[in-house]
PDB file of C-alpha atoms in Angstrom:
ATOM      1  CA  UNK A   1      16.928 -27.788-205.551  1.00 86.00           C
ATOM      2  CA  UNK A   2      19.155 -25.183-207.052  1.00 89.00           C
ATOM      3  CA  UNK A   3      22.400 -24.076-205.196  1.00 92.00           C
ATOM      4  CA  UNK A   4      22.114 -19.931-205.147  1.00 91.00           C
ATOM      5  CA  UNK A   5      24.610 -18.841-203.137  1.00 92.00           C
ATOM      6  CA  UNK A   6      29.054 -19.939-203.034  1.00 93.00           C
ATOM      7  CA  UNK A   7      28.862 -20.481-199.599  1.00 96.00           C
ATOM      8  CA  UNK A   8      29.843 -24.465-200.386  1.00 97.00           C
ATOM      9  CA  UNK A   9      31.953 -24.005-203.276  1.00 95.00           C
ATOM     10  CA  UNK A  10      34.166 -25.935-203.536  1.00 95.00           C
ATOM     11  CA  UNK A  11      32.112 -28.720-203.313  1.00 96.00           C
ATOM     12  CA  UNK A  12      28.315 -26.748-204.814  1.00 96.00           C
ATOM     13  CA  UNK A  13      28.496 -24.173-207.196  1.00 95.00           C
ATOM     14  CA  UNK A  14      26.453 -21.740-207.594  1.00 94.00           C
ATOM     15  CA  UNK A  15      24.044 -22.857-210.504  1.00 93.00           C
ATOM     16  CA  UNK A  16      24.096 -26.850-209.332  1.00 95.00           C
ATOM     17  CA  UNK A  17      20.650 -28.956-208.931  1.00 95.00           C
ATOM     18  CA  UNK A  18      21.251 -30.800-206.547  1.00 97.00           C
ATOM     19  CA  UNK A  19      18.717 -34.653-205.626  1.00 96.00           C
ATOM     20  CA  UNK A  20      17.886 -34.345-202.167  1.00 96.00           C
ATOM     21  CA  UNK A  21      16.741 -37.845-200.226  1.00 94.00           C
ATOM     22  CA  UNK A  22      13.885 -36.149-197.779  1.00 91.00           C
ATOM     23  CA  UNK A  23      14.162 -39.690-196.246  1.00 90.00           C
ATOM     24  CA  UNK A  24      17.386 -40.567-195.129  1.00 91.00           C
ATOM     25  CA  UNK A  25      16.198 -39.142-191.781  1.00 93.00           C
ATOM     26  CA  UNK A  26      13.058 -40.276-191.131  1.00 87.00           C
ATOM     27  CA  UNK A  27       9.601 -39.439-192.377  1.00 85.00           C
ATOM     28  CA  UNK A  28       7.796 -36.858-191.647  1.00 80.00           C
ATOM     29  CA  UNK A  29       4.705 -35.406-191.932  1.00 76.00           C
ATOM     30  CA  UNK A  30       3.764 -32.081-194.916  1.00 75.00           C
ATOM     31  CA  UNK A  31       3.522 -28.848-193.562  1.00 71.00           C
ATOM     32  CA  UNK A  32       4.195 -29.553-189.537  1.00 72.00           C
ATOM     33  CA  UNK A  33       7.473 -30.815-190.405  1.00 73.00           C
ATOM     34  CA  UNK A  34       6.457 -33.566-187.228  1.00 75.00           C
ATOM     35  CA  UNK A  35       9.323 -36.776-187.404  1.00 79.00           C
ATOM     36  CA  UNK A  36       6.494 -40.071-187.713  1.00 79.00           C
ATOM     37  CA  UNK A  37       9.056 -42.596-188.273  1.00 77.00           C
ATOM     38  CA  UNK A  38      12.813 -42.614-187.088  1.00 80.00           C
ATOM     39  CA  UNK A  39      15.352 -43.882-189.465  1.00 84.00           C
ATOM     40  CA  UNK A  40      19.050 -42.550-189.355  1.00 91.00           C
ATOM     41  CA  UNK A  41      20.587 -40.080-187.509  1.00 94.00           C
ATOM     42  CA  UNK A  42      22.702 -37.048-189.024  1.00 97.00           C
ATOM     43  CA  UNK A  43      26.445 -37.991-189.228  1.00 97.00           C
ATOM     44  CA  UNK A  44      29.303 -35.083-189.296  1.00 98.00           C
ATOM     45  CA  UNK A  45      30.359 -34.827-192.704  1.00 98.00           C
ATOM     46  CA  UNK A  46      27.147 -34.991-194.144  1.00 98.00           C
ATOM     47  CA  UNK A  47      25.413 -32.699-197.239  1.00 98.00           C
ATOM     48  CA  UNK A  48      22.084 -31.433-195.416  1.00 97.00           C
ATOM     49  CA  UNK A  49      19.395 -29.158-196.392  1.00 96.00           C
ATOM     50  CA  UNK A  50      17.309 -27.711-193.980  1.00 95.00           C
ATOM     51  CA  UNK A  51      15.485 -24.461-192.679  1.00 93.00           C
ATOM     52  CA  UNK A  52      17.934 -22.709-190.875  1.00 94.00           C
ATOM     53  CA  UNK A  53      16.442 -21.095-187.348  1.00 90.00           C
ATOM     54  CA  UNK A  54      16.283 -17.227-188.584  1.00 87.00           C
ATOM     55  CA  UNK A  55      13.675 -18.470-191.841  1.00 82.00           C
ATOM     56  CA  UNK A  56      11.486 -20.558-191.928  1.00 74.00           C
ATOM     57  CA  UNK A  57      10.749 -20.409-194.952  1.00 81.00           C
ATOM     58  CA  UNK A  58      14.286 -20.242-197.197  1.00 90.00           C
ATOM     59  CA  UNK A  59      15.987 -23.826-197.588  1.00 93.00           C
ATOM     60  CA  UNK A  60      19.653 -24.153-197.101  1.00 96.00           C
ATOM     61  CA  UNK A  61      22.403 -26.771-197.446  1.00 97.00           C
ATOM     62  CA  UNK A  62      25.258 -27.070-195.712  1.00 98.00           C
ATOM     63  CA  UNK A  63      27.701 -29.934-194.168  1.00 98.00           C
ATOM     64  CA  UNK A  64      27.089 -31.129-190.232  1.00 98.00           C
ATOM     65  CA  UNK A  65      29.938 -30.590-188.908  1.00 98.00           C
ATOM     66  CA  UNK A  66      28.929 -30.613-184.761  1.00 98.00           C
ATOM     67  CA  UNK A  67      25.938 -33.188-183.683  1.00 98.00           C
ATOM     68  CA  UNK A  68      24.385 -32.970-179.958  1.00 98.00           C
ATOM     69  CA  UNK A  69      26.421 -33.006-177.774  1.00 98.00           C
ATOM     70  CA  UNK A  70      29.891 -32.461-179.588  1.00 98.00           C
ATOM     71  CA  UNK A  71      32.197 -28.972-178.770  1.00 98.00           C
ATOM     72  CA  UNK A  72      32.945 -27.289-181.963  1.00 98.00           C
ATOM     73  CA  UNK A  73      35.707 -24.726-181.734  1.00 98.00           C
ATOM     74  CA  UNK A  74      36.951 -22.542-184.358  1.00 96.00           C
ATOM     75  CA  UNK A  75      40.556 -21.217-184.008  1.00 96.00           C
ATOM     76  CA  UNK A  76      42.702 -20.229-186.886  1.00 94.00           C
ATOM     77  CA  UNK A  77      40.449 -21.398-189.809  1.00 95.00           C
ATOM     78  CA  UNK A  78      41.104 -24.828-188.069  1.00 97.00           C
ATOM     79  CA  UNK A  79      37.807 -26.511-186.940  1.00 97.00           C
ATOM     80  CA  UNK A  80      38.028 -28.853-183.666  1.00 98.00           C
ATOM     81  CA  UNK A  81      35.358 -31.149-182.290  1.00 98.00           C
ATOM     82  CA  UNK A  82      35.326 -32.254-179.003  1.00 98.00           C
ATOM     83  CA  UNK A  83      38.488 -31.390-178.891  1.00 97.00           C
ATOM     84  CA  UNK A  84      40.373 -33.018-181.903  1.00 97.00           C
ATOM     85  CA  UNK A  85      41.375 -30.589-184.418  1.00 98.00           C
ATOM     86  CA  UNK A  86      39.297 -32.024-188.101  1.00 98.00           C
ATOM     87  CA  UNK A  87      42.585 -32.926-190.729  1.00 96.00           C
ATOM     88  CA  UNK A  88      42.953 -31.228-193.580  1.00 97.00           C
ATOM     89  CA  UNK A  89      45.540 -31.584-196.081  1.00 97.00           C
ATOM     90  CA  UNK A  90      46.700 -28.624-198.207  1.00 96.00           C
ATOM     91  CA  UNK A  91      45.570 -29.307-202.079  1.00 96.00           C
ATOM     92  CA  UNK A  92      46.047 -25.518-203.501  1.00 95.00           C
ATOM     93  CA  UNK A  93      46.781 -21.648-203.414  1.00 94.00           C
ATOM     94  CA  UNK A  94      44.203 -20.009-205.510  1.00 88.00           C
ATOM     95  CA  UNK A  95      43.603 -16.553-206.360  1.00 87.00           C
ATOM     96  CA  UNK A  96      40.282 -15.200-206.158  1.00 78.00           C
ATOM     97  CA  UNK A  97      38.825 -11.348-206.577  1.00 78.00           C
ATOM     98  CA  UNK A  98      39.196 -10.823-202.956  1.00 77.00           C
ATOM     99  CA  UNK A  99      42.683 -12.265-201.905  1.00 80.00           C
ATOM    100  CA  UNK A 100      44.134 -15.898-202.260  1.00 90.00           C
ATOM    101  CA  UNK A 101      42.082 -19.138-201.087  1.00 92.00           C
ATOM    102  CA  UNK A 102      43.870 -21.994-199.920  1.00 95.00           C
ATOM    103  CA  UNK A 103      41.670 -25.305-200.667  1.00 96.00           C
ATOM    104  CA  UNK A 104      42.231 -28.102-198.831  1.00 97.00           C
ATOM    105  CA  UNK A 105      40.903 -31.682-198.135  1.00 98.00           C
ATOM    106  CA  UNK A 106      39.360 -32.239-195.016  1.00 97.00           C
ATOM    107  CA  UNK A 107      38.247 -35.574-192.900  1.00 97.00           C
ATOM    108  CA  UNK A 108      35.594 -35.219-190.544  1.00 97.00           C
ATOM    109  CA  UNK A 109      34.971 -38.944-189.229  1.00 95.00           C
ATOM    110  CA  UNK A 110      34.476 -40.843-192.222  1.00 94.00           C
ATOM    111  CA  UNK A 111      33.842 -38.257-194.396  1.00 96.00           C
ATOM    112  CA  UNK A 112      36.327 -36.692-196.930  1.00 97.00           C
ATOM    113  CA  UNK A 113      35.610 -33.373-199.154  1.00 97.00           C
ATOM    114  CA  UNK A 114      37.306 -30.108-200.555  1.00 97.00           C
ATOM    115  CA  UNK A 115      36.785 -26.958-198.388  1.00 97.00           C
ATOM    116  CA  UNK A 116      38.551 -22.982-199.216  1.00 96.00           C
ATOM    117  CA  UNK A 117      39.659 -20.448-196.499  1.00 96.00           C
ATOM    118  CA  UNK A 118      40.451 -16.816-197.539  1.00 94.00           C
ATOM    119  CA  UNK A 119      43.732 -15.720-196.377  1.00 90.00           C
ATOM    120  CA  UNK A 120      42.637 -11.785-196.942  1.00 90.00           C
ATOM    121  CA  UNK A 121      39.537 -12.679-194.329  1.00 91.00           C
ATOM    122  CA  UNK A 122      40.987 -12.383-190.504  1.00 90.00           C
ATOM    123  CA  UNK A 123      39.793 -15.752-188.677  1.00 88.00           C
ATOM    124  CA  UNK A 124      36.813 -15.352-186.063  1.00 89.00           C
ATOM    125  CA  UNK A 125      37.567 -17.464-183.013  1.00 94.00           C
ATOM    126  CA  UNK A 126      34.919 -19.253-181.147  1.00 93.00           C
ATOM    127  CA  UNK A 127      33.317 -22.541-179.352  1.00 97.00           C
ATOM    128  CA  UNK A 128      29.903 -23.404-178.767  1.00 98.00           C
ATOM    129  CA  UNK A 129      28.286 -26.845-177.190  1.00 98.00           C
ATOM    130  CA  UNK A 130      25.634 -27.919-179.827  1.00 98.00           C
ATOM    131  CA  UNK A 131      22.731 -28.466-177.837  1.00 98.00           C
ATOM    132  CA  UNK A 132      20.195 -31.781-177.348  1.00 98.00           C
ATOM    133  CA  UNK A 133      18.307 -32.209-180.715  1.00 96.00           C
ATOM    134  CA  UNK A 134      20.205 -29.601-182.202  1.00 98.00           C
ATOM    135  CA  UNK A 135      22.978 -29.670-185.029  1.00 98.00           C
ATOM    136  CA  UNK A 136      25.784 -27.290-186.330  1.00 98.00           C
ATOM    137  CA  UNK A 137      26.472 -26.414-189.916  1.00 98.00           C
ATOM    138  CA  UNK A 138      29.128 -24.603-192.198  1.00 98.00           C
ATOM    139  CA  UNK A 139      29.486 -23.807-195.774  1.00 98.00           C
ATOM    140  CA  UNK A 140      32.475 -25.476-197.093  1.00 98.00           C
ATOM    141  CA  UNK A 141      33.677 -22.014-198.255  1.00 96.00           C
ATOM    142  CA  UNK A 142      34.280 -20.976-194.643  1.00 95.00           C
ATOM    143  CA  UNK A 143      35.230 -16.825-194.709  1.00 93.00           C
ATOM    144  CA  UNK A 144      32.013 -16.473-197.243  1.00 92.00           C
ATOM    145  CA  UNK A 145      29.019 -18.957-195.093  1.00 95.00           C
ATOM    146  CA  UNK A 146      25.972 -17.764-193.655  1.00 94.00           C
ATOM    147  CA  UNK A 147      25.982 -20.441-190.873  1.00 96.00           C
ATOM    148  CA  UNK A 148      25.508 -21.861-187.601  1.00 97.00           C
ATOM    149  CA  UNK A 149      28.264 -19.178-186.562  1.00 95.00           C
ATOM    150  CA  UNK A 150      25.786 -16.867-187.430  1.00 94.00           C
ATOM    151  CA  UNK A 151      22.491 -18.328-187.067  1.00 95.00           C
ATOM    152  CA  UNK A 152      23.815 -20.660-184.513  1.00 96.00           C
ATOM    153  CA  UNK A 153      22.112 -24.257-184.093  1.00 98.00           C
ATOM    154  CA  UNK A 154      19.911 -26.206-186.280  1.00 97.00           C
ATOM    155  CA  UNK A 155      16.637 -27.956-184.880  1.00 95.00           C
ATOM    156  CA  UNK A 156      16.353 -31.892-185.176  1.00 93.00           C
ATOM    157  CA  UNK A 157      12.307 -30.728-186.566  1.00 90.00           C
ATOM    158  CA  UNK A 158      14.162 -28.145-189.192  1.00 92.00           C
ATOM    159  CA  UNK A 159      16.204 -31.001-191.616  1.00 93.00           C
ATOM    160  CA  UNK A 160      14.571 -31.401-194.364  1.00 93.00           C
ATOM    161  CA  UNK A 161      17.205 -34.706-196.148  1.00 94.00           C
ATOM    162  CA  UNK A 162      20.943 -35.371-197.123  1.00 97.00           C
ATOM    163  CA  UNK A 163      21.203 -33.951-200.697  1.00 97.00           C
ATOM    164  CA  UNK A 164      23.553 -36.511-202.193  1.00 97.00           C
ATOM    165  CA  UNK A 165      24.260 -35.866-205.815  1.00 96.00           C
ATOM    166  CA  UNK A 166      24.712 -32.964-208.534  1.00 96.00           C
ATOM    167  CA  UNK A 167      22.469 -33.573-211.791  1.00 93.00           C
ATOM    168  CA  UNK A 168      23.093 -30.242-213.470  1.00 91.00           C
ATOM    169  CA  UNK A 169      24.249 -27.403-213.943  1.00 89.00           C
ATOM    170  CA  UNK A 170      22.622 -24.280-214.995  1.00 88.00           C
ATOM    171  CA  UNK A 171      24.361 -20.776-214.316  1.00 81.00           C
ATOM    172  CA  UNK A 172      21.545 -18.331-215.995  1.00 76.00           C
ATOM    173  CA  UNK A 173      18.277 -18.846-217.669  1.00 75.00           C
ATOM    174  CA  UNK A 174      19.907 -17.368-221.007  1.00 80.00           C
ATOM    175  CA  UNK A 175      23.200 -20.253-220.700  1.00 79.00           C
ATOM    176  CA  UNK A 176      22.618 -23.802-221.622  1.00 80.00           C
ATOM    177  CA  UNK A 177      22.058 -26.383-218.963  1.00 81.00           C
ATOM    178  CA  UNK A 178      25.290 -28.507-218.494  1.00 83.00           C
ATOM    179  CA  UNK A 179      25.606 -32.288-216.943  1.00 85.00           C
ATOM    180  CA  UNK A 180      29.771 -32.437-216.672  1.00 85.00           C
ATOM    181  CA  UNK A 181      29.126 -32.002-212.998  1.00 85.00           C
ATOM    182  CA  UNK A 182      26.707 -34.642-212.657  1.00 86.00           C
ATOM    183  CA  UNK A 183      27.799 -36.893-209.727  1.00 89.00           C
ATOM    184  CA  UNK A 184      28.192 -37.909-206.284  1.00 90.00           C
ATOM    185  CA  UNK A 185      28.211 -35.034-203.684  1.00 93.00           C
ATOM    186  CA  UNK A 186      31.366 -35.926-200.422  1.00 86.00           C
TER     187      UNK A 186
END
């Protein structure tokens, strides 16, 4: 799979090619996406490829923030899961084309990952309870991500697999591929 947008920056860059384990969460029949064998359940912090509820033919990639039954809130650009604020350590402040970006290292259960917010964008606060059999997904580029805040929760049947590594980066057809970003996805 190739990353087409900046919604997962800084974790994934536009042009990254990723490896996805389609069997991490179970074995599914092709075309119907019916799960025939259960293996593992998605965990908070997993980076997942899936079909979003509003587009049945397009692959999306986001981070799992909420599991079935969780209450997920977003207030002043901070995530809360079941009333607990997700830990974030500010790492850097960087200028960008549309304002100043704050990069942070978030800790969600056992997962630790980089994320960013844009100081120029106003926070949009919300709170939602994740429905049974669904997952709440967000991009690591919080102010530049079309995710569950916009199109809703992802049903379990639309999960494709868990993204686990970047194997190549290729900006455009006219450039040379690079392997300097090879590594596991956190």
